[in-house]
Tab-separated table of C-alpha atoms and ligand atoms in Angstrom:
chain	number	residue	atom	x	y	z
K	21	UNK	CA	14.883	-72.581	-30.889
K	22	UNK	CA	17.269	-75.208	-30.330
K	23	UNK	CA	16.767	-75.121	-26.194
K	24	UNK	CA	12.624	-75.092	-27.232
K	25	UNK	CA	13.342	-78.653	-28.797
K	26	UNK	CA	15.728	-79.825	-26.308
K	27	UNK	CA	13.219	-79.151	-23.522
K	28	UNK	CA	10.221	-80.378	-25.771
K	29	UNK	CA	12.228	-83.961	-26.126
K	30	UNK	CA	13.255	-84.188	-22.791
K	31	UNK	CA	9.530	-83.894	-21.981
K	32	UNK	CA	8.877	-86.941	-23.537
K	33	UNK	CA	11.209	-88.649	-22.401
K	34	UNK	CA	10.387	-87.882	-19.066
K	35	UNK	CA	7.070	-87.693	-18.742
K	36	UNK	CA	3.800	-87.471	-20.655
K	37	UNK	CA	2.047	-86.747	-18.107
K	38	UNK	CA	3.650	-83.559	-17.190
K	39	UNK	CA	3.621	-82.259	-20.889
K	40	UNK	CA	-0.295	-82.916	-20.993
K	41	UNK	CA	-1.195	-81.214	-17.357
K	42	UNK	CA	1.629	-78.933	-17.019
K	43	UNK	CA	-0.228	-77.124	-13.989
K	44	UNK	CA	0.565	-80.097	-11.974
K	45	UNK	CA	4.059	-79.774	-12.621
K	46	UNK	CA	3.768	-75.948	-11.396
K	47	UNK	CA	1.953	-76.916	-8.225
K	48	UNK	CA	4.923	-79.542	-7.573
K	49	UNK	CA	7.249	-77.387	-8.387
K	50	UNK	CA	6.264	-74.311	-6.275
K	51	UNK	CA	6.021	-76.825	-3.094
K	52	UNK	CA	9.625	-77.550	-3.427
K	53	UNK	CA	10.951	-74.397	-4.564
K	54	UNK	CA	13.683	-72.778	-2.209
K	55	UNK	CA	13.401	-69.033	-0.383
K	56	UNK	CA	16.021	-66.731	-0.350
K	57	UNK	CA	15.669	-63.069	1.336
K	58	UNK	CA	18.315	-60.442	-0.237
K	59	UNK	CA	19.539	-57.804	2.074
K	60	UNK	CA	21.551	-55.293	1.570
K	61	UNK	CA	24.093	-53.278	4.612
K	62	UNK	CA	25.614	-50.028	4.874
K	63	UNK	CA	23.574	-47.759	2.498
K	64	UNK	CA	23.563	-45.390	0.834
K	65	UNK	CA	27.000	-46.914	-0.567
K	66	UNK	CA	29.782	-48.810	0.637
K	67	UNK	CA	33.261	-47.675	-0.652
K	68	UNK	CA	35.623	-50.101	0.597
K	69	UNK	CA	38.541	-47.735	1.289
K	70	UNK	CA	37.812	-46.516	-1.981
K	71	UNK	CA	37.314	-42.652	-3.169
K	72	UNK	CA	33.589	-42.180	-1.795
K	73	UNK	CA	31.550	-39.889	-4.575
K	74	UNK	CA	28.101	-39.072	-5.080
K	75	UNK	CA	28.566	-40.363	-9.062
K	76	UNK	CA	29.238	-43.563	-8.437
K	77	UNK	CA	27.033	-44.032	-5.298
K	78	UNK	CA	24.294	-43.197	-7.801
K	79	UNK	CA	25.812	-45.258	-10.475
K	80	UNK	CA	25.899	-48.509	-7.827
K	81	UNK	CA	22.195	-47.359	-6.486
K	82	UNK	CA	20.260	-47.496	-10.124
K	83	UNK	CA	22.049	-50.672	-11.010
K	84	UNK	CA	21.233	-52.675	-7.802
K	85	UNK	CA	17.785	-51.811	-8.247
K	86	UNK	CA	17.376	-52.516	-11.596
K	87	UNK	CA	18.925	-55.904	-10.749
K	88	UNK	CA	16.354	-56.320	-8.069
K	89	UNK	CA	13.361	-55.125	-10.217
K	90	UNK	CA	14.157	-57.249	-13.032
K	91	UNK	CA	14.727	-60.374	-10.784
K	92	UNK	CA	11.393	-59.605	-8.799
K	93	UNK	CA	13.311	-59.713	-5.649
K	94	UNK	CA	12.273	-58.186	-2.554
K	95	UNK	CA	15.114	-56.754	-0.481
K	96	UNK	CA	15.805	-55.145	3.166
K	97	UNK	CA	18.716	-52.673	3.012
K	98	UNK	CA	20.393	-51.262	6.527
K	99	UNK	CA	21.240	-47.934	6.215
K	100	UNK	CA	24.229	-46.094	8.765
K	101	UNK	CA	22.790	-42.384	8.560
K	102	UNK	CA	25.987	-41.163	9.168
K	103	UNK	CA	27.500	-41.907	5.926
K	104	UNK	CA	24.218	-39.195	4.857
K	105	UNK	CA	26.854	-36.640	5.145
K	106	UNK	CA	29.814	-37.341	3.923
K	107	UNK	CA	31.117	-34.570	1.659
K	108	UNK	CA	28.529	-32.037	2.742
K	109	UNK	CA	26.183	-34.245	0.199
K	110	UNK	CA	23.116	-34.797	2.727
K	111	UNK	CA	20.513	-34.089	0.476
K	112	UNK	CA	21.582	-35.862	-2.502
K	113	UNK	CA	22.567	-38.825	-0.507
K	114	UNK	CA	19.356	-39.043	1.012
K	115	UNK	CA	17.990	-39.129	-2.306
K	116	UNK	CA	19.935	-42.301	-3.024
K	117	UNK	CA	18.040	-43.526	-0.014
K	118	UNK	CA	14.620	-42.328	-1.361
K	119	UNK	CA	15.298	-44.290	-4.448
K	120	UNK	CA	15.558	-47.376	-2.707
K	121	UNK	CA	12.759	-46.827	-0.585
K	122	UNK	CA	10.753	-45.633	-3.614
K	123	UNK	CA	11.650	-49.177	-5.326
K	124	UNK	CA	9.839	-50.983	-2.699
K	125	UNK	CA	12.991	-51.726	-0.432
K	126	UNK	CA	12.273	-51.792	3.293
K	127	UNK	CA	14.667	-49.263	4.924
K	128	UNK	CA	16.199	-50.911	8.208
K	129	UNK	CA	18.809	-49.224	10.725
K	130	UNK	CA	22.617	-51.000	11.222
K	131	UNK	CA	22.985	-48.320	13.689
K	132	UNK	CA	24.275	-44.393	13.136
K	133	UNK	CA	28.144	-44.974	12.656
K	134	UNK	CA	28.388	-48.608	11.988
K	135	UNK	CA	29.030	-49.009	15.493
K	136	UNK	CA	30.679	-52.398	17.001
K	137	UNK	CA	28.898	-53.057	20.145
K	138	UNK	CA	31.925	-55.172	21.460
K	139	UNK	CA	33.571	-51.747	21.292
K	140	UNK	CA	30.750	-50.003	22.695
K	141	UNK	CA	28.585	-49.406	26.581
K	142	UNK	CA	25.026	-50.512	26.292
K	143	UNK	CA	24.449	-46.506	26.606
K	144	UNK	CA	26.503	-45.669	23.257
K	145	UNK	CA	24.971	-48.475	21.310
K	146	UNK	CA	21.526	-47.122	22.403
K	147	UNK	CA	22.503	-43.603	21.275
K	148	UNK	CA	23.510	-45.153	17.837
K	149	UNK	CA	20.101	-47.057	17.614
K	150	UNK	CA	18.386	-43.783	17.849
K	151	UNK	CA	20.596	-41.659	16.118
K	152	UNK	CA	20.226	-44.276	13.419
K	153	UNK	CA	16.829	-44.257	12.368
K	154	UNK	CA	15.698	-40.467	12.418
K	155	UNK	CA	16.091	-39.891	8.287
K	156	UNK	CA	15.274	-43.687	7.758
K	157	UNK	CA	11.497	-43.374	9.388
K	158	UNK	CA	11.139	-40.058	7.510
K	159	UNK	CA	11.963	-41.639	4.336
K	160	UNK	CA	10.056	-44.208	4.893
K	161	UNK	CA	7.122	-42.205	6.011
K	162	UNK	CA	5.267	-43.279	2.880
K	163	UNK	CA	5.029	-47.511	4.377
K	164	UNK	CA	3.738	-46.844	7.677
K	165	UNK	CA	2.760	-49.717	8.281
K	166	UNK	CA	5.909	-52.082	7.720
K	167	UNK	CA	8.200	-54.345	10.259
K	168	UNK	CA	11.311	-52.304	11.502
K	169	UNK	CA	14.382	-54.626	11.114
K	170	UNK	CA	17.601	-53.629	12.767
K	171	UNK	CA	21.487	-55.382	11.900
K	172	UNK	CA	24.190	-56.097	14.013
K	173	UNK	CA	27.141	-53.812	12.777
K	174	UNK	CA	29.856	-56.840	12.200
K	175	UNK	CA	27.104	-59.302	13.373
K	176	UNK	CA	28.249	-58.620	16.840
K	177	UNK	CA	25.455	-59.082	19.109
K	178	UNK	CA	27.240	-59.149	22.479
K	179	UNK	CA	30.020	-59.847	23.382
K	180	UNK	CA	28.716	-59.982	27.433
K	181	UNK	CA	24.955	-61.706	28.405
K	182	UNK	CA	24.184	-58.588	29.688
K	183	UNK	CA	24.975	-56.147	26.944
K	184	UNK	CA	23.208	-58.772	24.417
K	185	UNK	CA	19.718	-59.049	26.568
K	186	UNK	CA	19.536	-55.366	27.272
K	187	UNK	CA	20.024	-54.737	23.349
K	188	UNK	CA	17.849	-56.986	22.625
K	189	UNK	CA	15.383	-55.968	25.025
K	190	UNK	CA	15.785	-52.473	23.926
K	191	UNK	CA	15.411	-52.998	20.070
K	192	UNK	CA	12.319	-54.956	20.964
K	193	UNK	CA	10.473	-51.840	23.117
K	194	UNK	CA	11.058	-49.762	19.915
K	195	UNK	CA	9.318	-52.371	17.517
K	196	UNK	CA	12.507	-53.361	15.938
K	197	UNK	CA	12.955	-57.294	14.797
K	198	UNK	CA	16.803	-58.598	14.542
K	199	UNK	CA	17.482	-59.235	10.938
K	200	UNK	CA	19.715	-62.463	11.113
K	201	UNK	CA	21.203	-63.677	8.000
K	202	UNK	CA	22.211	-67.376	6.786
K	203	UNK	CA	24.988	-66.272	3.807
K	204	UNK	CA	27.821	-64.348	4.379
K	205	UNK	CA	28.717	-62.793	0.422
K	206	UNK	CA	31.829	-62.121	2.362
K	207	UNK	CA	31.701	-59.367	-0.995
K	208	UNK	CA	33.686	-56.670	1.019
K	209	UNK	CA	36.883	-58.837	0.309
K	210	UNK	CA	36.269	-59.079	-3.069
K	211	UNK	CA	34.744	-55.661	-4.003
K	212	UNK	CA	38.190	-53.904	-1.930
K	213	UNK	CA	39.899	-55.257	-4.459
K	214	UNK	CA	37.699	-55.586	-7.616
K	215	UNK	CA	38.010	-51.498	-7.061
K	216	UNK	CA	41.547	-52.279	-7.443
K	217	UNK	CA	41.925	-53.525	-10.241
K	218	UNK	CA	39.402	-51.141	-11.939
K	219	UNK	CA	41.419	-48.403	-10.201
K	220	UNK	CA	44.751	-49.865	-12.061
K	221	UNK	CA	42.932	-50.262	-15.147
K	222	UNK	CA	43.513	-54.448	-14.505
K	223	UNK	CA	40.380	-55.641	-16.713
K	224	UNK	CA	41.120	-59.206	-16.739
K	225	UNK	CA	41.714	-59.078	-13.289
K	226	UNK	CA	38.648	-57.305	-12.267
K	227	UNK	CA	36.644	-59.783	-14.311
K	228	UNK	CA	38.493	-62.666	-12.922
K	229	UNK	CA	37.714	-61.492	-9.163
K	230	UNK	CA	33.689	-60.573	-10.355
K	231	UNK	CA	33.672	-64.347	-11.708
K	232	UNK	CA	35.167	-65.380	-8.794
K	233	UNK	CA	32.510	-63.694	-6.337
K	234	UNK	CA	29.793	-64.740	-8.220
K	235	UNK	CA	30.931	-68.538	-7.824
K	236	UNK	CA	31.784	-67.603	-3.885
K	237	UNK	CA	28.242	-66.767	-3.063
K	238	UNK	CA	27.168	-69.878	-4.746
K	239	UNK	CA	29.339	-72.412	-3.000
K	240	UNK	CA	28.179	-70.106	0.140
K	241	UNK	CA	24.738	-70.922	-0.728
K	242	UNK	CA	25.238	-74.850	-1.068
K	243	UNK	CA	26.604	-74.762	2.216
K	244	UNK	CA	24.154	-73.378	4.078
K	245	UNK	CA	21.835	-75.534	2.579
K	246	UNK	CA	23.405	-78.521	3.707
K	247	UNK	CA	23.866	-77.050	7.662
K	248	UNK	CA	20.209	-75.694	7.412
K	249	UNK	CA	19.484	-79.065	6.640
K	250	UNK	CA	21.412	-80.996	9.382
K	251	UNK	CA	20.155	-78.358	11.920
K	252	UNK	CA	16.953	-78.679	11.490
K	253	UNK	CA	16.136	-81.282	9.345
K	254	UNK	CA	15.164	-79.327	5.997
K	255	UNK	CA	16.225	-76.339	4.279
K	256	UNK	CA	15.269	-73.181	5.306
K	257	UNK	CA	14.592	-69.861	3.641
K	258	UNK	CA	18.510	-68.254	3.395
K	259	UNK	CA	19.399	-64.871	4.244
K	260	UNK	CA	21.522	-63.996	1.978
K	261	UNK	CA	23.844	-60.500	3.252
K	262	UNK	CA	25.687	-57.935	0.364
K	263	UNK	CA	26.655	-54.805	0.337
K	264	UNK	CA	26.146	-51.788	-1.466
K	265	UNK	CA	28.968	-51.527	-2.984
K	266	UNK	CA	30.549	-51.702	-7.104
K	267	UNK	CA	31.018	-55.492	-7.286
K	268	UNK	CA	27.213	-56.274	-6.803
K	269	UNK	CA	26.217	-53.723	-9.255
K	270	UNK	CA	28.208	-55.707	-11.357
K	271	UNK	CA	27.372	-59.076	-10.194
K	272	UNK	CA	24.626	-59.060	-8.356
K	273	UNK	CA	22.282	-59.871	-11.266
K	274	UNK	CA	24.522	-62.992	-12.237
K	275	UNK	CA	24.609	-64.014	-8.448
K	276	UNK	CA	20.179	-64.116	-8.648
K	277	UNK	CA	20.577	-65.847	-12.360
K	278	UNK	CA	22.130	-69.139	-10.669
K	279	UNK	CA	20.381	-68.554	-7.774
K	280	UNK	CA	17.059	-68.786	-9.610
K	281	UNK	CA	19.062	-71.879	-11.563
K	282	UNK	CA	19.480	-73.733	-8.278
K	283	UNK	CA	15.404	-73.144	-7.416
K	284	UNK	CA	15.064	-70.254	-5.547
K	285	UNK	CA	12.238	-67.856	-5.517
K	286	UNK	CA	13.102	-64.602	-4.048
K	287	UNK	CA	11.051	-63.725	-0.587
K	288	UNK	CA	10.637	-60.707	1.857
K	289	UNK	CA	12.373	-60.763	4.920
K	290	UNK	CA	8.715	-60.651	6.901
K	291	UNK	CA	7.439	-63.860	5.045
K	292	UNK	CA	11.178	-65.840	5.447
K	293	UNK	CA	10.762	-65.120	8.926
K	294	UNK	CA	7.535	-66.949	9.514
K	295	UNK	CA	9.418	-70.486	8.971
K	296	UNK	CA	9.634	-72.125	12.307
K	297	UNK	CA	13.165	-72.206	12.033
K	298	UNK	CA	13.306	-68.388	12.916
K	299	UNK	CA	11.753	-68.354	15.975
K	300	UNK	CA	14.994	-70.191	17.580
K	301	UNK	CA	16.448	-68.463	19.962
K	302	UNK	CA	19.896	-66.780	19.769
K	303	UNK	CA	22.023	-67.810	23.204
K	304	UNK	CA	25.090	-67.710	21.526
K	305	UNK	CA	27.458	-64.829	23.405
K	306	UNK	CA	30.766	-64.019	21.985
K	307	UNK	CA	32.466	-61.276	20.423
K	308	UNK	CA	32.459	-63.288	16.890
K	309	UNK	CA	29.864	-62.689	14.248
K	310	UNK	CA	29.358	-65.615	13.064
K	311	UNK	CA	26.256	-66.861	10.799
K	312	UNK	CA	22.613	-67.399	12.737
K	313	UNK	CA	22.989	-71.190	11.358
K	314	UNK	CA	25.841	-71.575	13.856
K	315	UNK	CA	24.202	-69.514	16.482
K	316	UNK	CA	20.947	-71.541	17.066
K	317	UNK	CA	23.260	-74.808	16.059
K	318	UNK	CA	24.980	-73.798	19.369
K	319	UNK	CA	21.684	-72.862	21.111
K	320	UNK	CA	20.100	-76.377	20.482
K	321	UNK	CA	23.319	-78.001	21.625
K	322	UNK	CA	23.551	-79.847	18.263
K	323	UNK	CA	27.173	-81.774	17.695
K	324	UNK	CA	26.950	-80.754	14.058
K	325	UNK	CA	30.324	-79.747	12.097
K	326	UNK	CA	30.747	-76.768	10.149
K	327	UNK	CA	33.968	-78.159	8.162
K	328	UNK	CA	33.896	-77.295	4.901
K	329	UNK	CA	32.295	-73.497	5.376
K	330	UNK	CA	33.774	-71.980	1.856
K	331	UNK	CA	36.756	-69.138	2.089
K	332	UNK	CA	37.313	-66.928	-0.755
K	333	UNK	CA	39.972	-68.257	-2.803
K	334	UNK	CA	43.175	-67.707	-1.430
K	335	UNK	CA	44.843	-65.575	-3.949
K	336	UNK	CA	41.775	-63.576	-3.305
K	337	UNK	CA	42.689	-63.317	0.292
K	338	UNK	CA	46.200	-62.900	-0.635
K	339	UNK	CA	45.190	-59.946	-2.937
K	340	UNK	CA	43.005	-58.661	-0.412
K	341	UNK	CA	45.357	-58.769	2.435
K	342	UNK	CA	48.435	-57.056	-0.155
K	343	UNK	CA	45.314	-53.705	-0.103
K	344	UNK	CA	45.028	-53.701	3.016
K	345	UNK	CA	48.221	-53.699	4.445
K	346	UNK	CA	48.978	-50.129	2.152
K	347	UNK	CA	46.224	-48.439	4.362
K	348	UNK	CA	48.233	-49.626	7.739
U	1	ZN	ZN1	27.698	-53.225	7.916
């Protein structure tokens, strides 16, 4: 009640206009309004070093798509097939992957074993191209007519000229497009140890890291509209990368809420992709994975600085560092 009067007053104040013809406000509005494109790696779940069980993959699988139905949001998830069988679980994991493609998802491949083609011969990386989209097409037998996307384990997309054209080349012969993405969630750092503190029964702690995510992707998200901006002289539509993993089913629908605060409409990867911006090309080679911003910054030889690209806070970092270091 109290917002319905606040907005009513402000109305007024602002404009008469707009109260009386309030479809020319929504015309105006949907002109300007900013595109983001959700996609989601490593299907069917994402553990983070974490105990990997069929329970809690389902758990994290209903949630995210609840999240993405209730938000409207279109999403592209990348699925390594290999994870299909850990435990012996095959066939229910595969139903985690039905689930997502029965939600409307489009089901792309991020290779069989998550492989890192700086580690890998252009004849491996093939292999795990192939051996990466066998269940993936059969699950998605029920689209057949939909754009095959395929992501760059670690973003690496060569770390030689040669081994990135011949990828390329060969992702393009078998109809694949290269998703590229704008926003790094950089959410495997915080969900390692968001499963932490859950694990040590921390509750403030896990909600102080899930807070501290959510504002993260945010800052993220200013910052690449700024770059996108300065690169090419407007904002883009942002592709936005996550995981499947605990910390978005818990804060994936508050990441969308401010999202949707801050303008943007949720878009498919297909439509995002139309912008001009898109069709830059990629000359960037190196064995860093850096952001497609900086890679077609690069490629137009633009002097533009990334200072001020946001880092998880550092006792996040610090936190995150402490976990890993057990594992070594
Ligand atoms: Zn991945």
């Amino acid at each position: 009640m109290r917002s319905a009067m606040k907005s009513s007053r402000i109305c007024i104040v602002a404009s008469l206009f707009a109260c009386f013809f309030p479809a020319t406000t929504t015309v105006a509005q949907t002109e300007n309004v900013r595109q983001m494109v959700l996609t989601i790696d490593d299907l069917p779940y994402h553990a983070s070093g974490h105990p990997d069980t069929i329970a809690q993959a389902n758990r994290v699988t209903d949630r995210l798509l609840s999240t993405l139905t209730e938000y409207q949001a279109p999403a592209t998830a990348f699925v390594n097939e290999s994870n299909l069988l850990i435990n012996g679980e095959a066939d229910a994991r595969t139903r985690l992957l039905r689930k997502w493609a029965e939600s409307g998802v489009i089901l792309g491949n991020h290779t069989y074993s998550h492989a890192d083609l700086n580690q890998s011969s252009v004849e491996l990386f093939q292999r795990e191209i192939i051996d990466g989209e066998s269940i993936t097409l059969e699950v998605m037998l029920s689209r057949p007519r939909y754009q095959r996307y395929f992501r760059y384990p670690y973003s690496h997309t060569g770390d030689t000229a040669e081994k990135k054209a011949r990828i390329a080349r060969f992702l393009k012969e078998r109809g694949y497009r290269i998703a590229p993405y704008t926003i790094d969630s950089q959410d495997y750092v915080f969900n390692r140890i968001y499963l932490d503190a859950r694990q040590s029964e921390n509750v403030e702690l896990a909600e102080q890291i899930r807070l501290a995510y959510v504002e993260f992707v945010v800052a993220a998200t200013v910052f690449a509209e700024t770059i996108s901006s300065r690169v090419f002289g407007d904002e883009i539509p942002q592709i936005l990368i996550v995981h499947a993993n605990q910390i978005n089913a818990d804060a994936l629908a508050e990441v969308l809420a401010r999202l949707v605060q801050r303008g943007y409409l949720f878009v498919d990867l297909t439509k995002a992709m139309q912008h001009p911006a898109y069709k830059t090309e990629d000359r960037l080679v190196t064995s860093y994975g850096p952001s497609w911003l900086w890679r077609w910054s690069y490629s137009m030889e633009l002097d533009i600085s990334f200072r001020g690209d946001p880092e998880p806070p550092n006792w996040i970092l610090d936190l995150y560092e402490e976990s890993v270091s057990v594992d070594d």
